[in-house]
PDB file of C-alpha atoms in Angstrom:
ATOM      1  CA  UNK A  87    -113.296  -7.314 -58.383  1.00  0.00           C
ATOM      2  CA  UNK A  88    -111.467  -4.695 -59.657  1.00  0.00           C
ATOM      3  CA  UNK A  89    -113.546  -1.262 -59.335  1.00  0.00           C
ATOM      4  CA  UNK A  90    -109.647   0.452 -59.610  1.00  0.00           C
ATOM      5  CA  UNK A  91    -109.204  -0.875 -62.630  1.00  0.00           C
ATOM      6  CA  UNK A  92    -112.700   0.887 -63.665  1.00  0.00           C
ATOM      7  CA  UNK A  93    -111.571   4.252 -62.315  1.00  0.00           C
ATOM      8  CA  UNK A  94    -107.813   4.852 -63.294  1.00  0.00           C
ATOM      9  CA  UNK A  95    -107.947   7.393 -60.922  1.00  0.00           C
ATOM     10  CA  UNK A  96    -108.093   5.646 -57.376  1.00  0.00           C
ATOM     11  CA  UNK A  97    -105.178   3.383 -56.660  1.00  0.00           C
ATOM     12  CA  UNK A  98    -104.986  -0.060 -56.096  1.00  0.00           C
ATOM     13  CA  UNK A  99    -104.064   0.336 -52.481  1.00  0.00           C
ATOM     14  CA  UNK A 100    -104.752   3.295 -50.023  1.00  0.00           C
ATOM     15  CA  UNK A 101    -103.394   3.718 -47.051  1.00  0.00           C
ATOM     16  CA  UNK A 102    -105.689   3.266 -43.623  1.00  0.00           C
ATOM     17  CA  UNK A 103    -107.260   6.575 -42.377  1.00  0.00           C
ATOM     18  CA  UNK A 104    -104.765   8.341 -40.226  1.00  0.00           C
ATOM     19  CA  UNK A 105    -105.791   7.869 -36.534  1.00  0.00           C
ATOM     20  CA  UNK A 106    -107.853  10.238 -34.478  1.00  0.00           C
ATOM     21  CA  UNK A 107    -106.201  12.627 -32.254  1.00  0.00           C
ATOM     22  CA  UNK A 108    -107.709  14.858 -29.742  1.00  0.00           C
ATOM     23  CA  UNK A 109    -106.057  18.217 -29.276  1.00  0.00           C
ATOM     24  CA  UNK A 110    -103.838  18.887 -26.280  1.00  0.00           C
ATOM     25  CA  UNK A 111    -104.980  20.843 -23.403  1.00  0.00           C
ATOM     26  CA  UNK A 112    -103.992  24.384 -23.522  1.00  0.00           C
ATOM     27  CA  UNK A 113    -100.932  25.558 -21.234  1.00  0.00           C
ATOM     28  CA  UNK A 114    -101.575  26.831 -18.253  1.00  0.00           C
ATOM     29  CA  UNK A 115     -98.231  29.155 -18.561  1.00  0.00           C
ATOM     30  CA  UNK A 116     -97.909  31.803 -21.328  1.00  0.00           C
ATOM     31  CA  UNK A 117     -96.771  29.979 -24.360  1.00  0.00           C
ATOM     32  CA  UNK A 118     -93.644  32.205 -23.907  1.00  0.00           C
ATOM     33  CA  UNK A 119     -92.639  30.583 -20.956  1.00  0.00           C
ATOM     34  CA  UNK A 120     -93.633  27.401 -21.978  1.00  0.00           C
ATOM     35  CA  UNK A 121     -90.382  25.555 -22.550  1.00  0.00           C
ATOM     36  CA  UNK A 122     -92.284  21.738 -23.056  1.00  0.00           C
ATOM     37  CA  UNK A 123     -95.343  20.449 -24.885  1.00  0.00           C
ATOM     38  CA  UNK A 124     -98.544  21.964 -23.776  1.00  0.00           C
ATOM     39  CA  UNK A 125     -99.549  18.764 -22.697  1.00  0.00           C
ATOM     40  CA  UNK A 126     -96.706  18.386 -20.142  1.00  0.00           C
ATOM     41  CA  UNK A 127     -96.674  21.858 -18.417  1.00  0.00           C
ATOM     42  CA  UNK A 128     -98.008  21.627 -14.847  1.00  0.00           C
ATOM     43  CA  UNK A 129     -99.273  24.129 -12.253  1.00  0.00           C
ATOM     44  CA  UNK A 130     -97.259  26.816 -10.824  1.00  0.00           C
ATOM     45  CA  UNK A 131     -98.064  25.149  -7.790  1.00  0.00           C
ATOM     46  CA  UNK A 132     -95.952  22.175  -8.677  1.00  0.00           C
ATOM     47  CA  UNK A 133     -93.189  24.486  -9.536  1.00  0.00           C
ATOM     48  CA  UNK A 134     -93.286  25.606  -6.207  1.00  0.00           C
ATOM     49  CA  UNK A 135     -93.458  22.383  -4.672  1.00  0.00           C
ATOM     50  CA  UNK A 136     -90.312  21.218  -7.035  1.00  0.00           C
ATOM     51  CA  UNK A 137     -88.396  24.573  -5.671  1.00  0.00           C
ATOM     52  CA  UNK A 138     -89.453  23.500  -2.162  1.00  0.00           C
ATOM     53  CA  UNK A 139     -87.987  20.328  -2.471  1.00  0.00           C
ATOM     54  CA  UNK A 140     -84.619  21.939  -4.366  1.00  0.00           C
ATOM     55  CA  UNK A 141     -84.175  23.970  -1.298  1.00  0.00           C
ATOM     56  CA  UNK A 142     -85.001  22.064   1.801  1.00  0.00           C
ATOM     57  CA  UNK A 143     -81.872  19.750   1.465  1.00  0.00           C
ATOM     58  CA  UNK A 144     -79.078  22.562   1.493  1.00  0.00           C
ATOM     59  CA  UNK A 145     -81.029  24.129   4.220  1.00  0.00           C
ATOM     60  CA  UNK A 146     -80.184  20.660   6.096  1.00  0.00           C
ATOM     61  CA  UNK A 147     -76.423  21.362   4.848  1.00  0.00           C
ATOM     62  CA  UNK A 148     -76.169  24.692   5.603  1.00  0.00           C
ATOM     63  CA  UNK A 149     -77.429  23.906   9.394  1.00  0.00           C
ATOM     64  CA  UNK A 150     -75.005  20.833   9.161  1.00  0.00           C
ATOM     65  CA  UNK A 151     -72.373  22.972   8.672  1.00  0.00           C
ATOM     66  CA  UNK A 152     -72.908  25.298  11.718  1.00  0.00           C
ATOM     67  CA  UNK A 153     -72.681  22.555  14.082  1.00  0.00           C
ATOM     68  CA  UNK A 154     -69.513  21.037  15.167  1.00  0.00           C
ATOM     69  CA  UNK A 155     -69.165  17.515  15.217  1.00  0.00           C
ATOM     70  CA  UNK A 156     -69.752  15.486  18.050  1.00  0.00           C
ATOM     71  CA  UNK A 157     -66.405  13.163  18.607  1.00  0.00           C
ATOM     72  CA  UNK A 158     -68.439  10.426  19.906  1.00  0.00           C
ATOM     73  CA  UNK A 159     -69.820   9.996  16.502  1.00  0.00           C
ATOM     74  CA  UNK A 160     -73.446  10.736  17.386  1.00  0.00           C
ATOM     75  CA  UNK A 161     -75.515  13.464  19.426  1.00  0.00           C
ATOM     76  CA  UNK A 162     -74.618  16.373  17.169  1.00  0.00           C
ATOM     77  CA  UNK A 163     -78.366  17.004  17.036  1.00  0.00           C
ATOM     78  CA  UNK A 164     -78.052  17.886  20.453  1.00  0.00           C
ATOM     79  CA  UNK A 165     -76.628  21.584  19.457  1.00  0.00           C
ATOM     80  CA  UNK A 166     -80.407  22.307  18.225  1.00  0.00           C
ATOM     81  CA  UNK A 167     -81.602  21.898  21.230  1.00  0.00           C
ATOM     82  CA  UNK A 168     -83.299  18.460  20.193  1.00  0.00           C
ATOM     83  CA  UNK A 169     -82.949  15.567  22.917  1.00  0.00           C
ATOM     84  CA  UNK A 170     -81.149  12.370  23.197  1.00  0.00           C
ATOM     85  CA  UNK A 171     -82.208   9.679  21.065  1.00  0.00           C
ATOM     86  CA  UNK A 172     -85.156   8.313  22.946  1.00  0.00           C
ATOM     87  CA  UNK A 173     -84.327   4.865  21.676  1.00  0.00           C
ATOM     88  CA  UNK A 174     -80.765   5.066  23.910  1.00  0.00           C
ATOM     89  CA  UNK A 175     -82.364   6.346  26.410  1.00  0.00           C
ATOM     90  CA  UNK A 176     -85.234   3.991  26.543  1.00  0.00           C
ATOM     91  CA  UNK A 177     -83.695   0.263  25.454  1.00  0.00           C
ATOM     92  CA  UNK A 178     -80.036   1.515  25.589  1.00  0.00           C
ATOM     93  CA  UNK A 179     -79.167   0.731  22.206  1.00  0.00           C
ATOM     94  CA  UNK A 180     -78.466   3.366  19.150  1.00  0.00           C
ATOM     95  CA  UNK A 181     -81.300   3.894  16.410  1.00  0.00           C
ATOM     96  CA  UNK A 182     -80.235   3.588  12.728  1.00  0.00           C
ATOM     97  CA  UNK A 183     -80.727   7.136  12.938  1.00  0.00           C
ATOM     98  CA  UNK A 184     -77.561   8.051  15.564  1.00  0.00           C
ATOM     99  CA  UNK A 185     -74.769   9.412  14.235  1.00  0.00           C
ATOM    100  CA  UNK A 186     -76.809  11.202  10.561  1.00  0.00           C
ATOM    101  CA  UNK A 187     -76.545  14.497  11.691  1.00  0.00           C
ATOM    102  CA  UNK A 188     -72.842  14.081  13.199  1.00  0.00           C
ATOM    103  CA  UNK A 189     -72.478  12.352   9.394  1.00  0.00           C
ATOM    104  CA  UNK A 190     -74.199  15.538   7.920  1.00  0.00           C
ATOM    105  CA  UNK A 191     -71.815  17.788   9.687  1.00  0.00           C
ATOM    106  CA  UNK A 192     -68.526  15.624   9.207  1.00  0.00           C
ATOM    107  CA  UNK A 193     -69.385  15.933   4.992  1.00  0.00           C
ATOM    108  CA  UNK A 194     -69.805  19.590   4.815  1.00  0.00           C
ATOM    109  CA  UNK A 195     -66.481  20.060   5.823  1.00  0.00           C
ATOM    110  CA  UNK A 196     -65.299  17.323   3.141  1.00  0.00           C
ATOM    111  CA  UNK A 197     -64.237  14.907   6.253  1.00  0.00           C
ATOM    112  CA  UNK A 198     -65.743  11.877   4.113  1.00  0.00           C
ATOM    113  CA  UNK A 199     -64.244   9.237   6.265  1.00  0.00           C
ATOM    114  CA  UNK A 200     -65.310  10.738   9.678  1.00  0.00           C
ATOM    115  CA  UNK A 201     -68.877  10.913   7.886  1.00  0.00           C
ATOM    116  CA  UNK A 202     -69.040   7.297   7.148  1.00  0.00           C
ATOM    117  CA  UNK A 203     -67.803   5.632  10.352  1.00  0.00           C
ATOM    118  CA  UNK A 204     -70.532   8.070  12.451  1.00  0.00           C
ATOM    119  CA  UNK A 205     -73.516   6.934   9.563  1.00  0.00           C
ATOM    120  CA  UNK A 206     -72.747   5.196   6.072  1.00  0.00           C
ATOM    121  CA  UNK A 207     -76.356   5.563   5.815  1.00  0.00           C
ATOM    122  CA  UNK A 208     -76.317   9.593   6.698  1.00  0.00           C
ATOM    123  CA  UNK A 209     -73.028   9.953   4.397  1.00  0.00           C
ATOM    124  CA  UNK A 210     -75.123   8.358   1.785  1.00  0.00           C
ATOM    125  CA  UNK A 211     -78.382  10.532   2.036  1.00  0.00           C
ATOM    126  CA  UNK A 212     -75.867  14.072   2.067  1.00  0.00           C
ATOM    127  CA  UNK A 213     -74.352  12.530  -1.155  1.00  0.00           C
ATOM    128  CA  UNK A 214     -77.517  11.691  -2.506  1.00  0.00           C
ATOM    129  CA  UNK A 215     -78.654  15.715  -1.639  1.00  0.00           C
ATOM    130  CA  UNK A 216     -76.631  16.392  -4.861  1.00  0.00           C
ATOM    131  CA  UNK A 217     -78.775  14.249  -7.640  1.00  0.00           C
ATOM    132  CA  UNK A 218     -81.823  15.285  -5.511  1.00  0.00           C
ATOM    133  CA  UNK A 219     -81.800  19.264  -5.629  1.00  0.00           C
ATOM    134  CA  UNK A 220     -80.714  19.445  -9.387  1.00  0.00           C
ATOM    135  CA  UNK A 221     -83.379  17.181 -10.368  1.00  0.00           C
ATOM    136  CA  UNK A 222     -86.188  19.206  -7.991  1.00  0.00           C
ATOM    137  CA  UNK A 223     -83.915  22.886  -9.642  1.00  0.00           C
ATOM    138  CA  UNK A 224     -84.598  21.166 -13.087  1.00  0.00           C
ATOM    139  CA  UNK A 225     -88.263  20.274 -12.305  1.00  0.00           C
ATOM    140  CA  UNK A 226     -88.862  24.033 -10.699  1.00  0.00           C
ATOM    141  CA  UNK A 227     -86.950  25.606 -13.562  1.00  0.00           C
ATOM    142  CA  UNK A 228     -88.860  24.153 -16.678  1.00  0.00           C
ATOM    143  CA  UNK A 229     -92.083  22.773 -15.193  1.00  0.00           C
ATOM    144  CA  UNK A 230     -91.650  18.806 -15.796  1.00  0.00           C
ATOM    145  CA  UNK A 231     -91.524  16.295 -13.741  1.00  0.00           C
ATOM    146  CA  UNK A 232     -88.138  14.218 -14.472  1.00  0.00           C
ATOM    147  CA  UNK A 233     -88.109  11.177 -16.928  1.00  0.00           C
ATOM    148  CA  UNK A 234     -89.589   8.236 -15.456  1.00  0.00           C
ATOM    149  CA  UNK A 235     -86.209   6.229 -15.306  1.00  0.00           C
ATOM    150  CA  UNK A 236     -84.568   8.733 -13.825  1.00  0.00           C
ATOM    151  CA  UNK A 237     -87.376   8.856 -11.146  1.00  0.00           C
ATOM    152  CA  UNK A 238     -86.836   5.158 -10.459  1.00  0.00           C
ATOM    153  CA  UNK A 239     -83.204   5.559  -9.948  1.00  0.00           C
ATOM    154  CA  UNK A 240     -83.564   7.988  -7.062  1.00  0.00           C
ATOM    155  CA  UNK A 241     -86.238   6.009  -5.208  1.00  0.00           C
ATOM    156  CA  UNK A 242     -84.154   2.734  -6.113  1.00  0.00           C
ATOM    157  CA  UNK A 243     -81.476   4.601  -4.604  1.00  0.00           C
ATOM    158  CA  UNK A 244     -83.062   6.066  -1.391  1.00  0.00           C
ATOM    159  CA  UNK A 245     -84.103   2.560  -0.760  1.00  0.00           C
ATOM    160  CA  UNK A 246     -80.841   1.122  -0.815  1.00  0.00           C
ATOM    161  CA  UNK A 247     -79.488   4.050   1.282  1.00  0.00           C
ATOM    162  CA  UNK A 248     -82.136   2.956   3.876  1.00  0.00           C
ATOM    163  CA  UNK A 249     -81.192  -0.434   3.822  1.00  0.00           C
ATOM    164  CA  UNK A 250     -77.632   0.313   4.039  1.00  0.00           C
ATOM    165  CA  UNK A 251     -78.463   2.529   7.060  1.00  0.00           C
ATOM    166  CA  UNK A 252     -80.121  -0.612   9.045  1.00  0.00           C
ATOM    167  CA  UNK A 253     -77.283  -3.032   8.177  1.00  0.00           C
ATOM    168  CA  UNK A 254     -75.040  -0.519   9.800  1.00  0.00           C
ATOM    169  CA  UNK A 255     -77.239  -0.414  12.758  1.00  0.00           C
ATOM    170  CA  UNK A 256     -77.755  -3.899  13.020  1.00  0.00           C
ATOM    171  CA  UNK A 257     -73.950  -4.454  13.108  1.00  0.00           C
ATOM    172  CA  UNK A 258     -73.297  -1.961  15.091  1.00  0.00           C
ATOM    173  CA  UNK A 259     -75.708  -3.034  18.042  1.00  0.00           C
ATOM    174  CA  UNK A 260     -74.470  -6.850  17.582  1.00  0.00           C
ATOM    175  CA  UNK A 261     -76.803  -9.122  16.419  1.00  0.00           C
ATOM    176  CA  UNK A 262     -76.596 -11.165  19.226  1.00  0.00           C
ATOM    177  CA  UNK A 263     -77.622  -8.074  21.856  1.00  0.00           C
ATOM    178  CA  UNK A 264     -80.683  -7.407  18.765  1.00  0.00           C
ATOM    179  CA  UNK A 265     -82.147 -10.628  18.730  1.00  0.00           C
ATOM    180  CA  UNK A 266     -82.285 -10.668  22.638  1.00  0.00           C
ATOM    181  CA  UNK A 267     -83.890  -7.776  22.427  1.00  0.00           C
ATOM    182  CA  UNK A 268     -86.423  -8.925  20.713  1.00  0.00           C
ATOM    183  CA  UNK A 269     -86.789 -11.795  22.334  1.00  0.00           C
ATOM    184  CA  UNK A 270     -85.610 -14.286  19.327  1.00  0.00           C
TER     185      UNK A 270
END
C-alpha cells in the first residue's frame, strides 16, 4: 500500500510519462531562409505556384486598364480580339459574364459606379483582386499556405461574389423572359 512511504525518496505522486513525439521532417529550404517551422515549409514549387497566382490578377488589371470602356456596358472584351458573347448571339440574352471586363476596365480608372451598373459581380471579383494577391505575395514570400480561416473567408467570399453575379443576371434578363426560356 504504501511502497513511497518505504522509499522516502520517490514521491507520492508522479506525473504521467511525457508523450511521444516524432521529430519533424527536415526543411527543404536552408534553415536560413526558413522563416516557419520545419514542419510547415513547402516546395519551391509551391512558392512558385503562390507567385503565379500573386501575379496573374494585376496582369488582368493592367490589360483592364488598356482598354477603354465600352458605353454599352458590355463587349469591352471585344478590343482583344475575343468574340461576342456566344450566349447573345445564340439565345439573345446576356451571360452573367457580360459586362466583367467593361466592369474590370471602369475600376482601374476608379469609376466605381460605372463598374457596378456594367457587373456588380465583375466590380466585386476586381475588389476581391486586392485580398487575393497579398495573400498569394504572403504565401510566395514566406512559404506557408495562409491560416485556415482566412482561407475560408476568400472561398466564402468568391462564392458569394458568384452568386451575386447570377442575381444580377437573372434580374437583368427578367425573370419572366428566363423562365420562358427554359421552358418553366
Amino acid at each position: 500500500m504504501g511502497s513511497s512511504l518505504a522509499n522516502p525518496d520517490r514521491p507520492l505522486h508522479h506525473d504521467p510519462p511525457a508523450p511521444c513525439v516524432t521529430p519533424p521532417a527536415p526543411c527543404v529550404t536552408p534553415p536560413a531562409r526558413c522563416v516557419t517551422p520545419p514542419t510547415r515549409c513547402v516546395p519551391k514549387t509551391f512558392r512558385a505556384l503562390a507567385a503565379f497566382f500573386a501575379i496573374g490578377p494585376l496582369v488582368l488589371l493592367g490589360v483592364a486598364s488598356g482598354l477603354s470602356p465600352n458605353q454599352d456596358g458590355l463587349g469591352t472584351h471585344q478590343q482583344l480580339g475575343l468574340p461576342p458573347c456566344s450566349m447573345r448571339v445564340i439565345v439573345g440574352i446576356r451571360c452573367p459574364a457580360c459586362g466583367m471586363t467593361t466592369s474590370w476596365a471602369h475600376f482601374v480608372r476608379g469609376q466605381w459606379t460605372s463598374s457596378l451598373r456594367a457587373n456588380p459581380g465583375g466590380f466585386l471579383l476586381a475588389l476581391y483582386c486586392i485580398p487575393f494577391v497579398v495573400a498569394s505575395a504572403w504565401s510566395a514570400k514566406y512559404g506557408r499556405v495562409p491560416h485556415l480561416t482566412i482561407q475560408r473567408v476568400m472561398v466564402i467570399t468568391l462564392l458569394a461574389i458568384a452568386v451575386v453575379a447570377i442575381i444580377d443576371w437573372f434580374f437583368r434578363v427578367g425573370s419572366g423572359k428566363l423562365l420562358a426560356l427554359i421552358g418553366a
